[in-house]
Amino acid sequence: ISPAAPEFVKDILGTIIAGKGDELPVSAMPVDGTFPSGTACWEKRNIAQDIPEWDPDVCIQCGKCVLVCPHGVIRATATEPAHFEGAPESFKYTKVRGRDWPEGTQYTLQIAPEDCTGCTLCVEVCPAKDKKEVGRKALNMVPQAPIREREKQNWEFFNQMPLSDRGLVNGSTAREVQFLEPLFEFSGACAGCGETPYIKLATQLFGDRMIVANATGCSSIYGGNLPTTPWTHNKEGRGPAWANSLFEDNAEFGLGFRMTLDQHEKQARNLLKRVGLDKGLVKALLDNPQKSEEDLNAQRERVEELKKALKSVKTAEAKDLLSLADNLVRKSVWIIGGDGWAYDIGFGGLDHVIASGKNVNILVLDTEVYSNTGGQMSKATPLGAAAKFAASGKEVAKKDLALQAVSYGNVYVARIAMGANDSHTIKVLQEAEQYQGPSLVIAYSHCIAHGYNMARGLDQQKLAVETGYWPLFRFNPDLRKEGKNPFTLDSKGIKKPLQDYIYNEARYKMLTKVDPDHARVLLNNAQKTVVEHRKLYDKMVEMYEPGDDEGNGVPKQVLPFY
C-alpha cells in the first residue's frame, strides 16, 4: 500500500491485504457494508519485470495503446504549456498532433510503473515504427527496476495535471478516447485480459453516470476483489455505482436499477412542476434532451442551481425534491457479465429483460468458456474447441445469442472485437447507450483459457473476424425510422480459412495431437458453419428496399426474426 494512501486504506484495507484481517475488530468495518471506490490505485503490486517506455519522437499520438491497455496504466493528456512547469527533468512531452487544438497545446503519454502487468499489448498494437532503428516503436519494453523511481515521480506529476477538456473531445476514435479519464483502473485481472479494455472504455465514455449490475464471474472478481476495487471516481466525486448479485439473476438485478431510477426521475419531474420555482429553470430542466456531453453538463449545473433554490423553500415537497434532484440527470444502466451468465445460467433472465423494452445496456464479455471457474464448456463455446465437459471437442455450434436478440426487432444488438476494429467498438458502445430501449453488445474477449500468449490477443481477435468466425455487425431499430435497413454488416467477407485462426490456440490444437481424424471432422463442420452464418448475414443486408416516399423501410420478404 502506498504511504500516501488515506488512513482507511492503510489501516483497514492494508491490514486485510497483509493477511491479518482476522485481527480487525468488527467495529472497523463500514456499518452499511459499502467500501470506498478507487482504492486499487493504492495497491502497488510491482509485478512486471518489463514495462513500456514512451518515445515521443516516434509516437504518432494515435491513442491505440491507451485504448487496449487492460489495466488502465497508460494515460494521455493534451493541455497548455503552463501545466508542464515544474515537471521532473525526465518527464516527456511534445507538441500535440491531429485536429485543431489551442495554440501551443502539448501532449504527453505516461505509464504507471508499479501498476503495469507487463502484458505488452500496448507494444503489439503500436503502429508507429522508428525509421532509424529496425524493430523499435513509439513504445518499447524495458526493465522496470532501473526506471521505477524515476517513472513514479513522473506518474505522480502527471496525476496533478488537468485532464483534457471533455468539451474538446468527441470520443469517436481511439485518438480522441485517449484523452477521456478511465473510471476503471488497475484491476486484478490476468495480464493481457481481453475483457477489461471494454469495461474501461465504457467508463471513459459514460462512467460519471454509470450504474453497473455485474454478474458473478471474472468481471465480478476483478471488479470487486475485496478489499480494493478498480471502479473509481473523477475529481468531482462522480463515478460508476457498482454492485454484484447472483450468477443467475444479474439481468433482473440490473432491470431493478432501471425501474427504480425511472420511478425516482418521474417523482422528481412531478415535484419540479409543483414546487413553484423559476419557470425558466423548471422548463430547462424538463426539456433538456441530455444526449451530448454539453447537455449533461448543463443539466448538472441546473440541478445545482435547483438545489440552492430549494434550500430556501420550507415545504415537504421541496424537501422531497431536494433528495431526488440528482435523478434529473440521465443515468446509464449497464448490465455486465460473461458468456457463462449470458448464454447459460442467466439466459432466462437476460431474455426477460430485453423483452421488457426498458432502457438498459447489456455488455457480454464473451470468452466462450466458463473462465472464472476453470474453463468449463458453455453454450458460447465454439464447435471444435476443447474444454472441460468437451474434452474431445464441442460437437455442436456456438449459440447465436445476437440473432436471438435481433428476433425481437426492438433491441439494439451488436457484435464487436476491439482488436479487429477499435473505431467500430467505440461507435457501437455509443450507439447502444444512446438507444432508448434495451441494447445487447457482445464483445469478443481473448482469454488465457484459449491457450496462447495473451500478447497475441488482439491479433487473434482480428483473425476471428477475417476468417468470418466473428462477424462484426450492428442491428439498430432506429434506422427503420429513416427508411434504412436496421442491420449493418460491418466486417467484410471471409478472407482466410478458419484454421488460420483456431489452430493458434491450444483449445483447438490439442485435439489434432490426440485425435487428428476427429479434429479434421470438427474443422470441416466448423468451416461449413462459418460459411452458412455468413450467407445468412449477407441475406439480412439485402432484405430491405431503400424506402418509400414517406421514409418507411419496406422489407423484401418476411424472415422468422421479424
XYZ file of C-alpha atoms in Angstrom:
562
model
C 0.000 0.000 0.000
C 1.308 3.446 -0.927
C 2.351 5.609 2.052
C 0.225 8.408 0.584
C -2.970 6.345 0.868
C -5.858 7.540 3.090
C -5.976 6.259 6.672
C -8.854 3.856 5.976
C -6.916 2.296 3.116
C -3.714 1.943 5.138
C -5.258 0.815 8.425
C -8.146 -1.363 7.237
C -7.573 -2.414 3.651
C -3.803 -2.646 4.122
C -4.278 -4.946 7.094
C -6.526 -7.226 5.039
C -4.065 -7.277 2.117
C -1.297 -8.238 4.544
C -3.322 -11.319 5.528
C -4.111 -10.015 9.001
C -7.782 -9.291 8.506
C -8.763 -11.530 11.431
C -7.066 -9.042 13.748
C -9.503 -6.269 12.800
C -12.487 -5.773 15.122
C -15.981 -5.815 13.662
C -16.257 -2.120 14.549
C -13.564 -1.348 11.956
C -15.867 -2.430 9.122
C -18.161 0.102 7.392
C -21.535 -0.105 9.127
C -23.523 -0.222 5.873
C -21.295 -2.739 4.114
C -20.084 -0.288 1.472
C -16.395 0.228 0.750
C -14.868 3.327 -0.830
C -14.247 3.191 -4.581
C -10.975 3.974 -6.302
C -8.778 2.047 -3.879
C -6.878 -0.209 -6.316
C -4.643 2.764 -7.121
C -3.049 2.490 -3.660
C -2.185 -1.201 -4.026
C 1.244 -1.088 -5.677
C 1.909 -4.654 -6.854
C 5.104 -4.148 -8.905
C 4.614 -7.461 -10.698
C 6.058 -6.562 -14.123
C 9.735 -7.196 -14.814
C 9.476 -5.135 -18.008
C 7.234 -2.151 -18.717
C 6.693 0.056 -21.781
C 8.743 3.212 -22.232
C 7.478 6.036 -24.441
C 9.444 7.671 -27.235
C 7.718 10.974 -28.118
C 9.841 11.437 -31.253
C 8.383 8.273 -32.827
C 4.838 8.488 -31.439
C 2.012 9.455 -33.822
C -0.416 10.001 -30.888
C -2.968 7.505 -32.265
C -4.201 6.508 -28.794
C -4.370 2.788 -29.529
C -2.075 1.878 -26.621
C -4.310 3.765 -24.192
C -7.385 2.048 -25.601
C -6.157 -1.558 -25.409
C -4.349 -1.397 -22.045
C -6.236 -3.938 -19.887
C -5.291 -2.279 -16.602
C -5.625 1.404 -17.441
C -1.952 2.113 -16.716
C -1.298 4.181 -19.860
C -2.744 7.699 -19.836
C -2.533 10.672 -22.180
C -3.427 14.315 -21.928
C -3.146 17.392 -24.099
C -3.026 20.702 -22.284
C -1.449 24.147 -22.317
C 2.323 24.557 -21.689
C 1.863 26.229 -18.303
C 0.766 22.929 -16.784
C 4.126 21.356 -17.618
C 6.021 23.839 -15.475
C 7.833 22.173 -12.583
C 7.803 18.772 -14.260
C 10.589 16.323 -13.321
C 13.576 16.510 -15.632
C 12.754 13.086 -17.104
C 9.108 13.979 -17.833
C 8.465 13.724 -21.593
C 6.057 15.724 -23.709
C 5.756 17.051 -27.235
C 3.538 19.195 -29.425
C 0.064 17.739 -29.887
C -0.856 16.364 -33.304
C -4.138 15.937 -35.107
C -7.092 18.281 -35.294
C -7.112 21.914 -34.218
C -6.064 22.348 -30.603
C -5.460 25.729 -28.940
C -2.117 27.218 -29.951
C 0.823 25.749 -28.022
C -1.038 22.698 -26.661
C 1.374 19.971 -25.542
C 0.832 16.192 -25.473
C 2.173 13.645 -23.010
C 1.823 9.908 -22.510
C 2.582 8.389 -19.122
C 2.781 4.843 -17.740
C 2.040 3.868 -14.120
C 5.195 1.794 -13.476
C 4.047 -0.010 -10.324
C 0.630 -0.939 -11.728
C 1.653 -2.232 -15.152
C 1.458 -6.022 -15.563
C 3.898 -6.170 -18.487
C 1.412 -7.794 -20.872
C 2.962 -5.981 -23.928
C -0.397 -5.474 -25.689
C 0.397 -1.770 -25.982
C 3.654 -2.507 -27.821
C 1.974 -5.063 -30.058
C -0.758 -2.626 -31.116
C 1.578 0.340 -31.618
C 1.717 1.189 -35.355
C 4.498 3.811 -35.088
C 7.911 2.492 -36.146
C 11.274 4.180 -35.750
C 12.697 4.753 -39.242
C 16.223 4.914 -37.833
C 16.180 1.656 -35.846
C 14.579 -1.569 -37.043
C 12.192 -3.123 -34.539
C 11.847 -0.014 -32.409
C 8.412 1.557 -31.893
C 6.914 4.508 -30.015
C 6.510 2.116 -27.057
C 9.274 -0.345 -26.186
C 9.565 -2.777 -23.293
C 12.423 -2.030 -20.874
C 13.383 -3.418 -17.417
C 11.147 -1.906 -14.757
C 13.505 -1.823 -11.770
C 16.069 0.694 -13.121
C 13.409 3.260 -14.087
C 10.844 2.602 -11.330
C 11.645 5.579 -9.064
C 12.004 7.947 -11.999
C 8.694 6.925 -13.522
C 6.947 7.020 -10.130
C 7.785 10.717 -9.937
C 6.602 11.246 -13.493
C 3.347 9.424 -12.772
C 2.719 11.498 -9.641
C 3.321 14.712 -11.580
C 1.030 13.544 -14.392
C -1.790 12.926 -11.920
C -1.559 16.545 -10.744
C -2.065 17.845 -14.275
C -5.522 18.808 -15.527
C -7.291 16.395 -17.828
C -8.111 17.368 -21.377
C -11.341 19.347 -21.631
C -14.121 16.829 -22.423
C -15.804 19.589 -24.394
C -12.923 19.463 -26.874
C -13.046 15.665 -27.201
C -15.721 13.999 -29.322
C -14.830 10.451 -28.216
C -15.455 8.856 -31.616
C -11.990 7.371 -32.263
C -9.083 5.926 -30.308
C -7.198 9.186 -30.908
C -9.983 11.062 -29.105
C -10.840 8.493 -26.420
C -7.265 8.503 -25.090
C -7.983 11.892 -23.514
C -11.014 10.670 -21.537
C -10.401 9.616 -17.942
C -10.961 5.899 -17.257
C -13.001 5.183 -14.144
C -11.914 1.550 -14.057
C -8.212 1.097 -13.359
C -5.519 -1.264 -12.000
C -7.758 -4.313 -11.687
C -6.565 -7.719 -10.543
C -7.431 -9.313 -13.896
C -4.936 -11.526 -15.712
C -2.132 -9.748 -17.533
C -3.370 -9.057 -21.053
C -7.038 -9.666 -20.171
C -9.413 -9.353 -23.122
C -12.420 -8.282 -21.043
C -11.240 -5.247 -19.103
C -10.498 -2.917 -22.072
C -14.207 -2.928 -22.938
C -15.217 -2.063 -19.387
C -12.567 0.637 -19.153
C -13.757 2.129 -22.445
C -17.368 2.231 -21.243
C -16.279 4.135 -18.121
C -14.342 6.623 -20.250
C -17.458 7.338 -22.269
C -20.202 7.168 -19.614
C -18.537 6.468 -16.262
C -19.577 9.574 -14.354
C -23.225 8.492 -14.638
C -22.964 4.688 -14.879
C -24.799 2.278 -12.622
C -23.479 -1.251 -13.047
C -25.057 -4.604 -12.268
C -22.263 -7.179 -12.520
C -22.850 -10.912 -12.875
C -20.689 -13.256 -10.850
C -17.656 -14.355 -12.842
C -14.262 -12.965 -13.791
C -15.643 -9.433 -14.060
C -17.095 -9.540 -10.544
C -13.863 -10.941 -9.111
C -11.518 -8.359 -10.585
C -14.250 -5.728 -10.192
C -14.927 -6.282 -6.517
C -11.925 -8.213 -5.240
C -12.169 -7.224 -1.579
C -10.582 -5.236 -0.115
C -9.679 -2.936 -3.041
C -11.721 -2.049 -6.111
C -10.695 -0.753 -9.544
C -14.003 1.084 -10.010
C -13.164 4.696 -9.233
C -14.398 8.294 -9.496
C -13.326 11.584 -11.023
C -12.219 14.746 -9.216
C -15.856 15.823 -8.859
C -16.540 12.593 -6.954
C -18.634 11.092 -9.731
C -18.095 7.541 -10.899
C -19.811 4.225 -11.563
C -22.009 2.808 -8.810
C -21.286 -0.937 -8.857
C -22.918 -3.978 -7.313
C -22.747 -7.735 -7.842
C -25.723 -10.039 -7.490
C -26.076 -13.769 -8.006
C -24.843 -15.506 -11.130
C -28.318 -16.409 -12.328
C -30.255 -13.171 -11.751
C -27.934 -10.353 -12.787
C -30.114 -9.199 -15.676
C -33.144 -8.874 -13.392
C -30.921 -7.150 -10.832
C -29.964 -4.517 -13.416
C -33.571 -4.162 -14.585
C -34.444 -3.289 -10.994
C -31.906 -0.465 -11.141
C -33.552 0.907 -14.282
C -37.073 0.726 -12.912
C -36.021 2.402 -9.664
C -34.237 5.209 -11.491
C -37.222 5.742 -13.786
C -39.557 5.997 -10.816
C -37.266 8.432 -8.995
C -36.972 10.590 -12.108
C -40.741 10.564 -12.577
C -41.242 11.660 -8.972
C -38.621 14.408 -9.318
C -40.193 15.764 -12.522
C -43.669 15.801 -10.958
C -42.424 17.609 -7.866
C -40.471 20.076 -10.001
C -43.719 21.175 -11.650
C -45.445 21.710 -8.301
C -42.883 23.349 -6.021
C -43.229 26.809 -7.602
C -39.707 27.695 -8.666
C -38.491 29.902 -11.507
C -40.368 28.778 -14.632
C -37.336 29.224 -16.871
C -35.243 26.901 -14.699
C -38.030 24.326 -14.480
C -38.570 24.333 -18.258
C -34.830 23.998 -18.938
C -34.569 21.031 -16.549
C -37.578 19.271 -18.036
C -36.778 19.874 -21.714
C -33.030 19.139 -21.817
C -32.569 16.081 -24.117
C -29.324 15.106 -22.294
C -27.813 13.463 -25.365
C -24.460 15.227 -25.625
C -21.717 15.967 -23.104
C -22.742 19.630 -23.249
C -26.366 18.728 -22.489
C -25.349 16.666 -19.472
C -23.023 19.329 -18.087
C -25.737 21.943 -18.494
C -28.214 19.683 -16.685
C -25.813 19.154 -13.786
C -25.311 22.901 -13.453
C -29.069 23.465 -13.418
C -29.517 20.736 -10.801
C -27.014 22.529 -8.558
C -28.941 25.755 -9.132
C -32.129 23.878 -8.256
C -30.652 22.560 -5.006
C -29.667 26.075 -3.916
C -33.152 27.366 -4.674
C -34.839 24.512 -2.800
C -32.972 25.240 0.428
C -34.957 28.429 0.838
C -38.310 26.707 0.289
C -39.614 25.300 3.561
C -42.164 22.758 2.365
C -42.343 18.978 2.471
C -42.417 18.822 -1.319
C -39.262 20.942 -1.597
C -37.521 18.650 0.877
C -38.559 15.590 -1.127
C -37.387 17.168 -4.380
C -34.040 18.047 -2.840
C -33.475 14.361 -2.070
C -34.420 13.376 -5.639
C -32.830 16.233 -7.596
C -29.819 14.244 -8.827
C -32.207 11.896 -10.616
C -32.928 14.685 -13.110
C -29.515 13.894 -14.642
C -29.795 10.926 -17.011
C -28.221 7.737 -15.652
C -26.722 4.970 -17.771
C -27.555 1.452 -16.558
C -25.122 -1.282 -17.609
C -25.646 -4.997 -17.023
C -22.254 -6.683 -17.365
C -21.169 -10.316 -17.287
C -19.551 -13.191 -19.125
C -20.866 -15.779 -21.555
C -21.478 -18.338 -18.796
C -24.030 -15.936 -17.351
C -25.481 -14.515 -20.577
C -25.648 -17.666 -22.735
C -26.268 -20.205 -19.975
C -27.199 -19.792 -16.349
C -28.603 -16.275 -16.592
C -30.067 -16.520 -20.088
C -33.668 -16.774 -18.929
C -33.327 -13.524 -17.033
C -31.461 -11.826 -19.852
C -34.211 -12.784 -22.283
C -36.825 -11.465 -19.874
C -35.012 -8.131 -19.555
C -34.536 -7.471 -23.277
C -38.194 -8.391 -23.800
C -39.179 -5.742 -21.234
C -38.278 -2.932 -23.622
C -36.610 -0.989 -20.816
C -33.596 1.246 -21.448
C -30.748 -0.953 -20.222
C -27.353 -1.665 -21.786
C -26.119 -5.262 -21.639
C -22.414 -5.923 -22.191
C -21.474 -9.589 -22.634
C -17.738 -10.258 -22.243
C -17.581 -13.400 -24.363
C -14.578 -15.650 -23.627
C -16.513 -18.664 -24.942
C -15.905 -20.656 -21.773
C -16.563 -20.521 -18.033
C -13.246 -18.793 -17.386
C -13.526 -17.946 -13.696
C -14.375 -21.486 -12.585
C -11.709 -23.325 -14.525
C -12.609 -23.450 -18.205
C -15.812 -25.453 -18.449
C -17.784 -25.569 -21.706
C -20.613 -23.062 -22.083
C -23.210 -22.597 -24.810
C -20.837 -19.941 -26.156
C -18.041 -22.496 -26.635
C -17.491 -22.902 -30.394
C -17.707 -26.082 -32.416
C -14.404 -27.990 -32.283
C -12.968 -26.296 -29.190
C -11.904 -28.473 -26.277
C -12.928 -27.518 -22.749
C -13.923 -29.245 -19.536
C -17.010 -31.386 -20.320
C -15.977 -31.221 -24.012
C -12.544 -32.830 -23.860
C -12.854 -34.301 -27.358
C -14.042 -31.023 -28.863
C -17.511 -29.474 -28.753
C -19.757 -31.229 -31.249
C -22.388 -28.522 -31.786
C -22.097 -24.931 -32.942
C -21.982 -21.916 -30.662
C -25.338 -20.480 -29.722
C -26.056 -17.276 -31.688
C -27.217 -15.064 -28.836
C -27.059 -11.987 -31.057
C -29.561 -13.289 -33.613
C -31.870 -14.451 -30.849
C -31.974 -10.868 -29.584
C -32.394 -9.496 -33.123
C -35.567 -11.586 -33.412
C -37.351 -9.164 -31.060
C -36.949 -6.369 -33.601
C -36.787 -3.598 -30.977
C -33.422 -4.421 -29.355
C -30.146 -2.752 -30.342
C -27.746 -5.661 -30.940
C -24.084 -5.620 -31.921
C -21.047 -7.845 -32.028
C -17.641 -6.186 -31.516
C -13.938 -7.059 -31.373
C -11.562 -4.293 -30.355
C -8.535 -5.947 -31.923
C -10.267 -6.100 -35.312
C -11.811 -2.632 -35.423
C -11.402 -0.239 -32.490
C -13.438 2.592 -34.076
C -16.334 0.174 -34.592
C -16.132 -0.828 -30.932
C -16.326 2.798 -29.803
C -19.192 3.564 -32.185
C -21.196 0.555 -31.013
C -20.931 1.438 -27.329
C -22.037 4.995 -28.060
C -24.969 3.870 -30.223
C -26.038 1.287 -27.661
C -26.030 3.853 -24.870
C -27.942 6.388 -26.963
C -30.627 3.866 -27.960
C -33.757 4.395 -25.881
C -34.505 0.754 -25.258
C -32.670 -2.483 -24.472
C -29.253 -2.913 -26.057
C -27.085 -6.037 -26.204
C -23.389 -5.767 -27.063
C -21.380 -8.990 -27.350
C -17.636 -8.374 -27.094
C -15.022 -10.894 -28.250
C -12.712 -11.295 -25.256
C -9.489 -13.268 -25.598
C -8.624 -15.285 -22.501
C -5.820 -17.386 -21.036
C -8.238 -20.330 -21.218
C -7.799 -20.213 -25.010
C -4.230 -21.393 -24.631
C -1.812 -18.972 -26.273
C 0.377 -15.992 -25.420
C -2.001 -13.188 -24.420
C 0.283 -10.682 -26.124
C -1.209 -12.013 -29.370
C -4.782 -11.482 -28.199
C -5.517 -8.567 -30.500
C -4.120 -10.496 -33.480
C -6.430 -13.386 -32.668
C -9.400 -11.038 -32.474
C -8.536 -9.754 -35.937
C -8.186 -13.295 -37.297
C -11.553 -14.255 -35.780
C -13.133 -11.522 -37.886
C -11.095 -12.131 -41.057
C -11.951 -15.843 -41.091
C -15.647 -14.992 -40.779
C -15.941 -16.690 -37.405
C -16.795 -13.430 -35.592
C -18.635 -11.098 -37.994
C -18.965 -7.522 -36.794
C -22.464 -6.125 -37.111
C -24.996 -3.703 -35.691
C -28.763 -4.026 -35.546
C -30.201 -0.593 -34.808
C -34.027 -0.421 -34.819
C -33.868 3.386 -35.020
C -32.652 3.116 -38.616
C -36.110 1.909 -39.635
C -37.423 5.419 -38.924
C -35.070 6.691 -41.633
C -36.200 4.061 -44.123
C -32.949 2.158 -43.742
C -32.092 -1.454 -43.069
C -31.603 -1.774 -39.286
C -28.972 -4.466 -39.907
C -25.465 -3.266 -40.798
C -22.743 -5.843 -41.516
C -19.517 -4.053 -40.602
C -16.940 -6.722 -41.466
C -16.068 -7.837 -44.964
C -16.462 -11.365 -46.315
C -14.411 -14.400 -45.389
C -10.765 -13.606 -46.171
C -8.957 -16.573 -44.633
C -9.667 -20.227 -43.790
C -10.849 -20.905 -40.257
C -7.783 -22.982 -39.416
C -5.588 -19.863 -39.700
C -7.395 -18.590 -36.611
C -8.267 -21.601 -34.497
C -5.009 -23.543 -34.706
C -3.111 -20.736 -32.997
C -4.918 -21.784 -29.808
C -4.399 -24.818 -27.595
C -8.158 -25.314 -27.131
C -8.330 -26.359 -30.795
C -4.770 -27.515 -31.484
C -4.665 -30.088 -28.690
C -7.268 -32.236 -30.420
C -5.099 -32.521 -33.552
C -2.481 -34.239 -31.380
C -4.690 -36.743 -29.588
C -7.288 -37.479 -32.287
C -6.330 -35.905 -35.636
C -9.088 -37.642 -37.613
C -11.812 -36.306 -35.320
C -10.151 -32.871 -35.328
C -10.411 -32.784 -39.144
C -14.099 -33.667 -38.999
C -14.782 -30.905 -36.479
C -12.753 -28.405 -38.505
C -14.753 -29.168 -41.641
C -18.037 -28.842 -39.733
C -16.899 -25.580 -38.148
C -15.845 -24.149 -41.509
C -19.239 -25.034 -43.013
C -20.983 -23.340 -40.088
C -18.974 -20.146 -40.625
C -19.914 -20.070 -44.317
C -23.598 -20.719 -43.568
C -23.713 -17.939 -40.985
C -22.067 -15.517 -43.392
C -24.681 -16.300 -46.043
C -27.421 -15.575 -43.523
C -25.874 -12.236 -42.546
C -25.425 -11.286 -46.216
C -29.106 -12.074 -46.768
C -30.057 -9.776 -43.893
C -28.146 -6.944 -45.569
C -30.210 -7.414 -48.741
C -33.631 -7.838 -47.166
C -34.693 -4.154 -47.138
C -35.574 -1.843 -50.016
C -34.192 1.716 -49.752
C -37.606 3.004 -48.567
C -40.761 4.609 -49.946
C -41.603 8.300 -50.310
C -42.635 8.517 -46.665
C -39.277 7.224 -45.481
C -40.557 3.835 -44.361
C -38.354 0.806 -44.884
C -40.114 -1.887 -46.909
C -38.942 -5.456 -46.298
C -38.379 -7.587 -49.388
C -39.527 -10.650 -47.522
C -40.578 -11.663 -44.049
C -37.981 -13.728 -42.221
C -38.521 -15.590 -38.934
C -36.780 -12.922 -36.871
C -39.263 -10.194 -37.835
